[in-house]
Coordinates of C-alpha atoms in Angstrom, one line a residue:
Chain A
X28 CA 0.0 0.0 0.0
X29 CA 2.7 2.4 0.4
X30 CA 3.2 4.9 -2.6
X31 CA 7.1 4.7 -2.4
X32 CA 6.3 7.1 -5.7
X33 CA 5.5 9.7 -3.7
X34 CA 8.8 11.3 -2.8
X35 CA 9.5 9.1 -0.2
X36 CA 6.6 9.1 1.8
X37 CA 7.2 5.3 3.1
X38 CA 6.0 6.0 6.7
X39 CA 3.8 8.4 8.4
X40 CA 0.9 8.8 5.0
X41 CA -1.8 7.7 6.8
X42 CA -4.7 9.7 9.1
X43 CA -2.9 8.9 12.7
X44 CA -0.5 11.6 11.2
X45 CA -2.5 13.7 9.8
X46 CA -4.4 13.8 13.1
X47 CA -0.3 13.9 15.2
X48 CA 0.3 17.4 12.8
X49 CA -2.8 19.1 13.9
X50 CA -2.1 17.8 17.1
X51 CA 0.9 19.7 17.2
X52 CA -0.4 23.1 16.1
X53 CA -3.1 22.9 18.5
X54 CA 0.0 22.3 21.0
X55 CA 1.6 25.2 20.0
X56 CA -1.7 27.6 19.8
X57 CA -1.4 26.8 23.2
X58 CA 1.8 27.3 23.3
X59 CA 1.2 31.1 22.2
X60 CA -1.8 31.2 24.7
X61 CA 0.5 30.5 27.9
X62 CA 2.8 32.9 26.5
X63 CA -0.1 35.4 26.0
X64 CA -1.8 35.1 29.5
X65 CA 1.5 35.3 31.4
X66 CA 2.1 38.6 29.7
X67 CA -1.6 39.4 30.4
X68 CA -1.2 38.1 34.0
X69 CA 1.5 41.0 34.7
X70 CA -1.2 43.7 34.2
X71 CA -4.0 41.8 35.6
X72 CA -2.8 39.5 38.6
X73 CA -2.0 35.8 37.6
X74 CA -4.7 33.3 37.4
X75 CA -4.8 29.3 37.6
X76 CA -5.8 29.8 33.8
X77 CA -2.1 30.8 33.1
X78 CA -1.2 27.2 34.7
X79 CA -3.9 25.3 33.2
X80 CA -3.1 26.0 29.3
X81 CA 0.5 25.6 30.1
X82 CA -0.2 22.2 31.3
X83 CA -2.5 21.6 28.3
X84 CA -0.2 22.7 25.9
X85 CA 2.6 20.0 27.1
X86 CA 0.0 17.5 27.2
X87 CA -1.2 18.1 23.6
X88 CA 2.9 17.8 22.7
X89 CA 3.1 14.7 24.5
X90 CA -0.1 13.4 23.2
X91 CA 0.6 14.0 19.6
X92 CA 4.3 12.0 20.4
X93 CA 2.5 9.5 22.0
X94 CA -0.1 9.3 18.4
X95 CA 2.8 7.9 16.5
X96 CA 3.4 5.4 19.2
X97 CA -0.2 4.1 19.1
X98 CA -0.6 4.5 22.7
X99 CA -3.6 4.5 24.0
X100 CA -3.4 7.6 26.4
X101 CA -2.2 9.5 24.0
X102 CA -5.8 8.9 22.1
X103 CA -7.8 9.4 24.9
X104 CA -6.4 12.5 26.0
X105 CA -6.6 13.9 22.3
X106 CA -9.8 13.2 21.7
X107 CA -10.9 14.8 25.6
X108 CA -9.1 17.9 24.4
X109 CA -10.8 17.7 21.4
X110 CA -13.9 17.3 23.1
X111 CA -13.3 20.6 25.6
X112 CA -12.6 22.7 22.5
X113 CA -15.7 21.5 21.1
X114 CA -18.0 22.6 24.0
X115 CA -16.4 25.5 24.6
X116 CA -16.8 27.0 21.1
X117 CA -20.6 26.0 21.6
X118 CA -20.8 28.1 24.9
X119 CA -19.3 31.1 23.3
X120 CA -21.2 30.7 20.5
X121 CA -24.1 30.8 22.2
X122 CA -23.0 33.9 24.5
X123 CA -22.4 35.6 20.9
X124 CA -25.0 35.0 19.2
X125 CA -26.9 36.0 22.8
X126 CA -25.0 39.3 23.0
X127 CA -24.0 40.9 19.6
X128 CA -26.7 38.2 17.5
X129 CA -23.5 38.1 15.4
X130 CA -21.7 34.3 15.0
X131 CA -18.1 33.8 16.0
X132 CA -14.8 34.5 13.4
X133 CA -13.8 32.3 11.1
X134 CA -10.6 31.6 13.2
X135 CA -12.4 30.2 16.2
X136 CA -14.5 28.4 14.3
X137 CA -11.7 26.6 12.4
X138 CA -9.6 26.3 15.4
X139 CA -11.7 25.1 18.0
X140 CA -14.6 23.8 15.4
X141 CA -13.4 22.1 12.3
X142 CA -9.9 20.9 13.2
X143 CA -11.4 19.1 16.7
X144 CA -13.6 17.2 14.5
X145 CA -11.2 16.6 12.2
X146 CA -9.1 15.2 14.6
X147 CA -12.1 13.3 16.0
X148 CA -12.9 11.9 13.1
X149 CA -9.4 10.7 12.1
X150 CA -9.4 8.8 15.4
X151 CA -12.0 7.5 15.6
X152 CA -12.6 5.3 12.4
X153 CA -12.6 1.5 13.6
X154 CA -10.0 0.8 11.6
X155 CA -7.4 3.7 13.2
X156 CA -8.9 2.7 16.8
X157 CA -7.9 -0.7 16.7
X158 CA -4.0 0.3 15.9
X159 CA -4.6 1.7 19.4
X160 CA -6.2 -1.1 21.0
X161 CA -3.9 -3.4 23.5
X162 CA -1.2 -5.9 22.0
X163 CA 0.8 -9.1 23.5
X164 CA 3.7 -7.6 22.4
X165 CA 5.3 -4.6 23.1
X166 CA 4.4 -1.5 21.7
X167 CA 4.8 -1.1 18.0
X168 CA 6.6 1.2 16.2
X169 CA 5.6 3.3 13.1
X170 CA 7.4 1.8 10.7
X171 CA 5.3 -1.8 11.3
X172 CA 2.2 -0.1 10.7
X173 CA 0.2 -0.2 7.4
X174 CA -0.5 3.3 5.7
X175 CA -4.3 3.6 5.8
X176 CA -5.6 5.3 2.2
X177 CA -8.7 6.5 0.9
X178 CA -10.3 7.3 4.9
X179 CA -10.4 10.8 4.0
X180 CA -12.8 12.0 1.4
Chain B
X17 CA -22.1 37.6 3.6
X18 CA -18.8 38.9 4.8
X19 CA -20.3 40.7 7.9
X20 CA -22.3 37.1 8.7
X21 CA -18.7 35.7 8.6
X22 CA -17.1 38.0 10.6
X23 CA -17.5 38.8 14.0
X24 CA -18.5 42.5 14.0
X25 CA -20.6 44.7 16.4
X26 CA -23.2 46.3 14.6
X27 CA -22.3 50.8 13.9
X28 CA -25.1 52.0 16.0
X29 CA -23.3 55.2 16.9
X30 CA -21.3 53.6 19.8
X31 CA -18.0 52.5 20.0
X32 CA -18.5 49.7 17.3
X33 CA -14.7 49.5 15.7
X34 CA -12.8 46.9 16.8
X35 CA -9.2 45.5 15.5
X36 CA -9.1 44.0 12.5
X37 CA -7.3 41.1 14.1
X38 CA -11.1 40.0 15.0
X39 CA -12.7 41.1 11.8
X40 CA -12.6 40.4 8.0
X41 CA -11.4 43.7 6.0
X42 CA -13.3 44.1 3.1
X43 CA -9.9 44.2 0.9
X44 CA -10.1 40.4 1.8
X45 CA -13.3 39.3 1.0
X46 CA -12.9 38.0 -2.9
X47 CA -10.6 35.6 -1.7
X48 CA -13.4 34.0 0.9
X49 CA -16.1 34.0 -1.6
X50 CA -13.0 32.2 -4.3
X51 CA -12.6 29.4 -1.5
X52 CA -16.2 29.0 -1.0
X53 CA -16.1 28.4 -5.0
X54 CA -13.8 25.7 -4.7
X55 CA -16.5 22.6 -4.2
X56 CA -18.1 23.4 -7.4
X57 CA -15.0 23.5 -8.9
X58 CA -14.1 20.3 -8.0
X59 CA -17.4 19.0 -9.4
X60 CA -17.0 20.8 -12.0
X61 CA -14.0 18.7 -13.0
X62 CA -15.1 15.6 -11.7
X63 CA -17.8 16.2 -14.0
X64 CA -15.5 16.8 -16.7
X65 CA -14.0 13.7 -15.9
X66 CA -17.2 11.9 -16.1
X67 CA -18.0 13.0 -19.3
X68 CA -14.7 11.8 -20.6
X69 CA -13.0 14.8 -20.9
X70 CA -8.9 13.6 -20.7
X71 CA -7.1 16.3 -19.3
X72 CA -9.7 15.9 -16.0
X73 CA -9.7 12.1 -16.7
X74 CA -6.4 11.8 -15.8
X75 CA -5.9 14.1 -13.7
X76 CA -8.8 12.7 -11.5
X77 CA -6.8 9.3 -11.5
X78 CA -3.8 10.7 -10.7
X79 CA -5.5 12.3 -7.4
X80 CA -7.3 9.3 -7.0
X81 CA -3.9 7.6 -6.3
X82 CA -2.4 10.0 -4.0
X83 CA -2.5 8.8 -0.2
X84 CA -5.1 10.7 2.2
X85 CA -2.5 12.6 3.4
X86 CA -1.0 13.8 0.5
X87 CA -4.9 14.4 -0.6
X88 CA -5.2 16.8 2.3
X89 CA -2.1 18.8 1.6
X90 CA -3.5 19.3 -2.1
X91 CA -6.1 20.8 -1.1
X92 CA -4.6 23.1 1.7
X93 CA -2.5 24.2 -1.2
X94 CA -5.6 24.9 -3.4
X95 CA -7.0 26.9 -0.7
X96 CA -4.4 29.2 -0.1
X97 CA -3.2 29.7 -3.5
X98 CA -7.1 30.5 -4.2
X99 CA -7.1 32.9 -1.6
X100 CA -4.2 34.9 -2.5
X101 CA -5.3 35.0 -6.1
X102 CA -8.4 36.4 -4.6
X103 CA -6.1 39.4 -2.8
X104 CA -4.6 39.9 -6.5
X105 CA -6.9 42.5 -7.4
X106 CA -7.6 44.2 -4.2
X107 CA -4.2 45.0 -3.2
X108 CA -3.7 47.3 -6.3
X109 CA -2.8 50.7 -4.3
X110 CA -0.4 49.1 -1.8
X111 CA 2.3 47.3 -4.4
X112 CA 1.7 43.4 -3.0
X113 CA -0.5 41.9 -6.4
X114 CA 2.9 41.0 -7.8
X115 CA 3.8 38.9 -5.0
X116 CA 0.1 37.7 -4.3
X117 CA 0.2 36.4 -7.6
X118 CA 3.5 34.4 -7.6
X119 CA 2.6 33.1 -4.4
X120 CA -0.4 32.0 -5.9
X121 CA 1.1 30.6 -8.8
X122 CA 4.0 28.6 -6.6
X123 CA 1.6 27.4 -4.4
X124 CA -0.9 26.2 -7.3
X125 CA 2.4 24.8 -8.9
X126 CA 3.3 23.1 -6.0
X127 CA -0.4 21.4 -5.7
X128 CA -0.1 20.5 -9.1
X129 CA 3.2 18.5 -9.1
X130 CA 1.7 17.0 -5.9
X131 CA -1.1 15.4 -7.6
X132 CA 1.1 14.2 -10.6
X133 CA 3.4 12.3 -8.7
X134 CA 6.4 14.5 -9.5
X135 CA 8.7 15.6 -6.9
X136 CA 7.0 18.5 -4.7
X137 CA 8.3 18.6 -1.4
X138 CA 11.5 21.5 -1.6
X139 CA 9.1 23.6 -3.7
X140 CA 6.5 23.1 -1.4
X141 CA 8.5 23.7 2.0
X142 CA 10.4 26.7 0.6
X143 CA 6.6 28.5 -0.9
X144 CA 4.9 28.0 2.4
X145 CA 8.1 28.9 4.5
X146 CA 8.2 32.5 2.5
X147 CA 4.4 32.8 2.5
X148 CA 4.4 32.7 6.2
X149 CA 7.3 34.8 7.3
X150 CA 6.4 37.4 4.1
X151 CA 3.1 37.3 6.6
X152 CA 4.8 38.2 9.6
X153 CA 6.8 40.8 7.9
X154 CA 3.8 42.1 6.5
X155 CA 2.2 42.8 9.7
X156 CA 4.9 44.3 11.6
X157 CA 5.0 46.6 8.4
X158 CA 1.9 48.0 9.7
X159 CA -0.7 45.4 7.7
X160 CA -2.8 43.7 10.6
X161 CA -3.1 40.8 10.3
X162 CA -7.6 39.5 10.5
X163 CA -9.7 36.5 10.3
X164 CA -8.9 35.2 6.3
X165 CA -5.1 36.2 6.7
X166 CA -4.8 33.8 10.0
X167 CA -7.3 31.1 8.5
X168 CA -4.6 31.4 5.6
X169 CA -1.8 30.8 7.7
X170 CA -3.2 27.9 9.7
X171 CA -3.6 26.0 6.3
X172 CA -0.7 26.9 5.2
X173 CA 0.9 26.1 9.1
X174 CA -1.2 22.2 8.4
X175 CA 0.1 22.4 4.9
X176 CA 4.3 22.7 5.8
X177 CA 3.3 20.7 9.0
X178 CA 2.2 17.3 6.8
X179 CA 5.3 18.6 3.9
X180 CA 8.0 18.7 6.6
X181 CA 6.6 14.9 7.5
X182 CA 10.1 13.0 7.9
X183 CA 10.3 11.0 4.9
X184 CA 12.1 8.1 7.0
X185 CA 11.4 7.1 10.2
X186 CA 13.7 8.2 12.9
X187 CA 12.8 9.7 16.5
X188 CA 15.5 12.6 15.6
X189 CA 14.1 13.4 11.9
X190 CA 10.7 13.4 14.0
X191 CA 11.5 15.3 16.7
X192 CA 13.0 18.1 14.4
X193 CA 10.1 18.2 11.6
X194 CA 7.4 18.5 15.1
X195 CA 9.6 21.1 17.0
X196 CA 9.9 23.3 13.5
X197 CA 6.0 22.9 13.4
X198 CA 5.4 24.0 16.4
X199 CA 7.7 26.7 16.4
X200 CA 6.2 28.1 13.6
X201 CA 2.6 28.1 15.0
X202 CA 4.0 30.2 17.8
X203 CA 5.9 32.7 16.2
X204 CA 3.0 33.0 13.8
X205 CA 0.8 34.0 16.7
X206 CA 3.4 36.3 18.0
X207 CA 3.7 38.1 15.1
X208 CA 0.1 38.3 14.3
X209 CA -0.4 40.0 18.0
X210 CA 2.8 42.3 17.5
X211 CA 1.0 42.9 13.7
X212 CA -2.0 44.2 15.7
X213 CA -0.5 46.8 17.9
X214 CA 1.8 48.1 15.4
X215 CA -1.2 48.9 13.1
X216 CA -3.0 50.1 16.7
X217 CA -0.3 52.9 17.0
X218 CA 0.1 54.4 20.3
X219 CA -3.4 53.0 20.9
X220 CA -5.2 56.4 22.1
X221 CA -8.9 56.6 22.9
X222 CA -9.5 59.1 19.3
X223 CA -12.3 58.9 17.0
X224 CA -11.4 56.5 13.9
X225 CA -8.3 55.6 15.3
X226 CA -7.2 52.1 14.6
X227 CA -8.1 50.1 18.0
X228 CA -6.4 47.9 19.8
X229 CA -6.7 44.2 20.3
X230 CA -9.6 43.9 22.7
X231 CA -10.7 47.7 22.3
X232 CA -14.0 49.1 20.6
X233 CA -13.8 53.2 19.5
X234 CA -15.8 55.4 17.8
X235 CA -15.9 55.2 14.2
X236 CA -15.2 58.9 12.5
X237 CA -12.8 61.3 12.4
X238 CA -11.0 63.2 15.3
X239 CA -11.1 67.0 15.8
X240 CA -10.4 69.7 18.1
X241 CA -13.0 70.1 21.2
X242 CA -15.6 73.0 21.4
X243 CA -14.8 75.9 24.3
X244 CA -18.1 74.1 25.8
X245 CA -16.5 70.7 25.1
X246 CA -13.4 71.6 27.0
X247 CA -15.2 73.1 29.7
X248 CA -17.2 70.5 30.2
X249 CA -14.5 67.6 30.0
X250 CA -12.8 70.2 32.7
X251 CA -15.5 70.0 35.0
X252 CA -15.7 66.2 35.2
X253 CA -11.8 65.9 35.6
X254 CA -12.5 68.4 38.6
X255 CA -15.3 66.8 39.9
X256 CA -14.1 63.3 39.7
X257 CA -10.4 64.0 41.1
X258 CA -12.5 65.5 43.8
X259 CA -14.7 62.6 44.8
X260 CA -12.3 60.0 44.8
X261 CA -9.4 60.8 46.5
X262 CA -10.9 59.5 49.6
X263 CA -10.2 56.2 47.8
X264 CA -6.7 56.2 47.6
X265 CA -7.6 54.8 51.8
X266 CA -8.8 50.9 51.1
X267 CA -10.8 51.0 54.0
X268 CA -12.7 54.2 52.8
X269 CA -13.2 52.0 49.1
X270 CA -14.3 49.3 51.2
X271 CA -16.8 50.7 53.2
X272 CA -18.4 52.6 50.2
X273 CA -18.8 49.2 48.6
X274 CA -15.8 48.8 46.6
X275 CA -14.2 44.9 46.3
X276 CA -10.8 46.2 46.7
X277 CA -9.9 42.9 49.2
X278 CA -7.3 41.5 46.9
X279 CA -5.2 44.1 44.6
X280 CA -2.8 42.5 41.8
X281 CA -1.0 44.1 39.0
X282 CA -0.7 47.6 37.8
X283 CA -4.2 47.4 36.2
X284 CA -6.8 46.5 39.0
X285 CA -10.3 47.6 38.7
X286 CA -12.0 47.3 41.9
X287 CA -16.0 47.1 41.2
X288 CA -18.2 48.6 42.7
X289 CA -21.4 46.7 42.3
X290 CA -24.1 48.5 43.8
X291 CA -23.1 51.6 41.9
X292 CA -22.9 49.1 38.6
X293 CA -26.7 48.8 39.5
X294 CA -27.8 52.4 40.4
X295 CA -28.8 53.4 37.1
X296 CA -27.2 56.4 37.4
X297 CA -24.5 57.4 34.1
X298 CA -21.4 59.3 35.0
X299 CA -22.0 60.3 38.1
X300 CA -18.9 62.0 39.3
X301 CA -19.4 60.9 42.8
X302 CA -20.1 57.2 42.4
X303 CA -17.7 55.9 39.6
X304 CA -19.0 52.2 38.8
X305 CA -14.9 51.2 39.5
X306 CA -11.7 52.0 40.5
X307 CA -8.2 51.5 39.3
X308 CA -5.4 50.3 41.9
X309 CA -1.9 49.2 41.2
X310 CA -0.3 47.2 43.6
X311 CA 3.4 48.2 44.4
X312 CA 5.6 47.0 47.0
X313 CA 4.5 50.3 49.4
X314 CA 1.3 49.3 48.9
X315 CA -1.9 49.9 46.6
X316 CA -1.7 53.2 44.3
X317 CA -5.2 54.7 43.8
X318 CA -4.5 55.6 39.9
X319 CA -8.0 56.3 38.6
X320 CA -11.6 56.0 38.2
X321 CA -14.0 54.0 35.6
X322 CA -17.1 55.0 34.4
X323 CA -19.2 52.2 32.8
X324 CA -22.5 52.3 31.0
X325 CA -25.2 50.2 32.4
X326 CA -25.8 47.8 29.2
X327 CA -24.0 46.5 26.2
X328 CA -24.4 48.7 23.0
X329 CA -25.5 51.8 24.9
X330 CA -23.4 54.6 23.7
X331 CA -22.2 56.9 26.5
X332 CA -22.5 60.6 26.9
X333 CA -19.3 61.9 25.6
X334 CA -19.7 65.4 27.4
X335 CA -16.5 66.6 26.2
X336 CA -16.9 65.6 23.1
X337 CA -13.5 64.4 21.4
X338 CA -11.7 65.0 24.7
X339 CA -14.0 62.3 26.4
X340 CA -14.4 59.5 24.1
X341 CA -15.9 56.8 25.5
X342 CA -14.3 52.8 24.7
X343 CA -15.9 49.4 24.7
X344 CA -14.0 46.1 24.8
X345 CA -14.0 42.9 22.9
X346 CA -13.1 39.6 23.1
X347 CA -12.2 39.2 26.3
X348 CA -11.4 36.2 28.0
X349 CA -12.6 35.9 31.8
X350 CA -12.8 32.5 34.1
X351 CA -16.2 32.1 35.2
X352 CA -15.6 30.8 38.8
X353 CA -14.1 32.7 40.2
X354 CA -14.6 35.8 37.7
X355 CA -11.0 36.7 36.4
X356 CA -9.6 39.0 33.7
X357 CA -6.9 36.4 32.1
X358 CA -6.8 38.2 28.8
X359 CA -8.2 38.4 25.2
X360 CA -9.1 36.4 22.5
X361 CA -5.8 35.2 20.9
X362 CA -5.3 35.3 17.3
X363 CA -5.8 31.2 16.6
X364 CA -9.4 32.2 18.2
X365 CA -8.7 31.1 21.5
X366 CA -8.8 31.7 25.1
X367 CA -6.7 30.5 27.7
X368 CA -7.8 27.2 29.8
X369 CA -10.8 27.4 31.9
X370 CA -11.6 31.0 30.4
X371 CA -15.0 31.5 28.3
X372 CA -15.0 34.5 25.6
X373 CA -16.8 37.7 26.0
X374 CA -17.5 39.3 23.1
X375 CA -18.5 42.9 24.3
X376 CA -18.7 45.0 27.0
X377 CA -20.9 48.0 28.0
X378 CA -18.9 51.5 27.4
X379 CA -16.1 52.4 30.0
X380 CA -14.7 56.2 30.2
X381 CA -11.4 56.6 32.2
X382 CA -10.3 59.2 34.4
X383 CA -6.7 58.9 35.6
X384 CA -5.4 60.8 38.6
X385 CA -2.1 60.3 37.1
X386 CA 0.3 63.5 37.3
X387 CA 0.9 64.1 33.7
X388 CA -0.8 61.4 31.8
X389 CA -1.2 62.0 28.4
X390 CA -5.2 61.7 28.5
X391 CA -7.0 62.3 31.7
X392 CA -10.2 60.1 30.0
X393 CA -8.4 58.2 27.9
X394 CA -5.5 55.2 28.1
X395 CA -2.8 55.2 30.5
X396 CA 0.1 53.3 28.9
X397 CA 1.8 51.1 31.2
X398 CA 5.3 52.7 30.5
X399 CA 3.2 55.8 32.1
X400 CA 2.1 53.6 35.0
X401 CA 5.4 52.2 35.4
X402 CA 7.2 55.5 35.7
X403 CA 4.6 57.4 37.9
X404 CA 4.6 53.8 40.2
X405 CA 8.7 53.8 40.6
X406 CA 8.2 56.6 43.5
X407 CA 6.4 53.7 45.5
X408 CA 9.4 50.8 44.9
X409 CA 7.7 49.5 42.3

């Protein structure tokens, strides 16, 4: 299955990477959001938020290097963050549309609407969630893994 | 269909213009609707295809072959190169269609040899590595940076992240590829917040100026106050300096029913919120907050804070130009219990445990601050800084 045609993309082609790259820019939007509220916690006092998203952002690291070890943390944890975003776009949605009858930006949408469910929905097909599911041996490593084609439209 | 896109307050005659960070500037709107054209495209060619023209025959098959990864980056390729075609001919006054055009010609180039099978990946690394420090650049330049510019830059962010995908395995290759991803994603969002301010200036409460992150002004044009405006404005100053200096004791604040039992930062407004219920609008003796700073000899009384009682209300800007009231937008705020912890970030998003609050009711400042630059305006925190240093700070 693997298109050795395609410059050299013998490893990594499948949607577990796709899912471990956006992964990592949500890890680094958070990134920039620790970085953000510590400078905003000099001007208004600091807060457990500051904490909180730098904790999240090192999770979401460690959970997209965990992706391309199939372990199963690393799933579960991805797809509660991905869950959190997902709520929390819906409550300040609502609190928009409730306050200025005017949608949210593109940006938040994307960020915290379409790439969650993208992520979601890489890692959740049967096929990917099996990779993830417990073995006799020990973990495997990328490179024995099939690349999975044609799950993405 | 650009303002349902955007998230804009409606212009009722209040403080309704925000940053373009949060906003889609008109300039960039061809290139939305383009991108929203791109599904019918690609029936159009798949229809093509159908029918048995050859040239989308094949190159239907060869897409058809590409891996669902590769698939993906194709089409985040597509999308930006669409949308900077789309900037082509609205950029004609400030000398960028030249480069909006080769960048979308590179990036459709680089699409293209993507979905024949030919080799793709330096062309495609070195486009989208340009495109997005050009985009930085840009916005220190004095361009902010809005909502299409950053969607653009998260595709193409996806786009160099699945590129830079190590073509062999190796835990080093990987480790290198994810750390240049990430590092990308963050000095993108610096930029885009440094891209803001620049473009804010020196981010003074005028009419039409350019606002801040965060901030919501009057849309217009400035102009010198009437002799009643600036008697009026002189009044309130007067009035207000007057009334609250009984503040600058905590207990005082605390007994008139001011929350001033924890003080942090140089920016610390202290509610009052039995005044914040009164009904009553600029009343010089019961300001709805105050502003402390807390320094090392203590909390510094620095001003007052006049707020209207609703949303969307536009307040009485007695002193016309001199007293220009602001709103605020986007800000983020835990809900238990209720904390400033800043603003909506450029990706869109608020820090952990914070919710988004997309607009405030009207504030007016009044800074007791010997020689601030604007008595009703913003006090810079260089300003704050400097005025604080006489208490240790």
């Amino acid at each position: 299955m693997d298109r050795v045609n395609h410059e050299g993309m013998t490893t990594g082609s499948g949607p577990i990477d796709t899912a471990r790259v956006l992964v990592l820019i949500q890890g680094g939007i958070l990134l920039t959001s620790t970085v953000e509220s510590s400078l905003a916690s000099t001007a208004f006092g600091l807060s457990p938020a500051v904490g909180l998203t730098a904790v999240s952002a090192l999770l979401a690291l460690t959970a997209a290097a965990g992706l391309v070890r199939r372990a199963r943390w690393a799933r579960k944890v991805t797809l509660f963050g991905e869950a959190y975003l997902l709520v929390t776009l819906l409550i300040d949605m609502a609190i928009s549309l409730l306050m200025t009858q005017t949608p949210l930006g593109l940006v938040p949408l994307l960020t915290r609407g379409v790439v969650p469910v993208a992520v979601w929905r890489l890692l959740c097909q049967p096929a990917i969630s099996a990779e993830f599911q417990p073995t006799t041996a020990p973990e495997r490593s990328l490179d024995e893994h099939p690349v999975h084609e044609g799950l993405m439209p | 269909m650009i303002s349902i896109l955007a998230h804009s307050i409606p212009d009722n005659g209040s403080a309704s213009q925000g940053s373009p960070l949060y906003d889609v500037l008109p300039k960039h709107g061809l290139g939305v609707l383009l991108v929203l054209l791109l599904p019918m495209a690609a029936w159009w060619v798949r229809r093509r295809g159908s029918r048995g023209a050859r040239w989308a025959g094949r190159f239907l098959e060869q897409y058809r072959g590409l891996p669902s990864t590769h698939r993906l980056l194709f089409w985040l390729l597509i999308a930006s190169a669409t949308i900077h075609l789309g900037l082509v001919p609205t950029h004609d006054h400030d000398g960028f269609p030249a480069l909006y055009l080769a960048d979308a010609v590179l990036l459709g180039w680089a699409a293209r040899r993507l979905a024949g099978g030919r080799t793709w990946r330096r062309l495609t690394v070195v486009v989208l590595t340009v495109s997005i420090v050009g985009y930085w650049i840009s916005g220190l330049a004095g361009n902010p940076p809005d909502q299409v510019g950053m969607v653009t830059k998260l595709a193409e962010l996806a786009a160099l992240g699945l590129a830079i995908e190590p073509m062999r395995p190796g835990r080093i290759r990987r480790l290198l590829t994810s750390s240049a991803t990430v590092s990308l994603v963050v000095l993108t969002g610096l930029f885009a917040w440094g891209g803001a301010f620049v473009a804010a200036g020196a981010g003074d409460h005028r009419i039409g100026n350019v606002p801040g992150p965060g901030t919501l002004l009057p849309p217009g044009e400035d102009r010198p106050p009437t002799a009643e405006e600036q008697q009026a404005a002189d009044d309130l100053y007067e009035a207000v300096t007057v009334s609250i200096a009984k503040y600058a004791d905590l207990e005082v604040a605390a007994i008139n029913g001011y929350q001033v039992a924890s003080i942090v930062g140089i920016d610390h407004h202290a509610g009052n919120p039995a005044f914040g219920k009164d009904g009553r609008v600029l009343d010089p003796v019961r300001p709805e907050s105050l502003v402390y700073a807390q320094t090392p000899g203590g909390p510094v009384l620095l001003g007052a804070v006049f707020e209207m009682p609703a949303a969307g209300q536009p307040g009485p800007a007695v002193g016309g130009p001199l007293t220009v009231w602001h709103g605020h937008e986007n800000v983020c705020v835990t809900a238990a219990p209720p904390f400033l912890t800043g603003l909506l970030s450029p990706f869109g998003t608020c820090p952990v445990g914070s919710i988004n609050i997309p607009v405030t009711g009207e504030l007016l400042h009044v800074w007791i601050v010997p020689g601030a630059p604007e008595r009703f305006g913003e006090l810079s925190d260089e300003v704050r800084r400097s005025y604080l240093a006489q208490f240790d700070l």
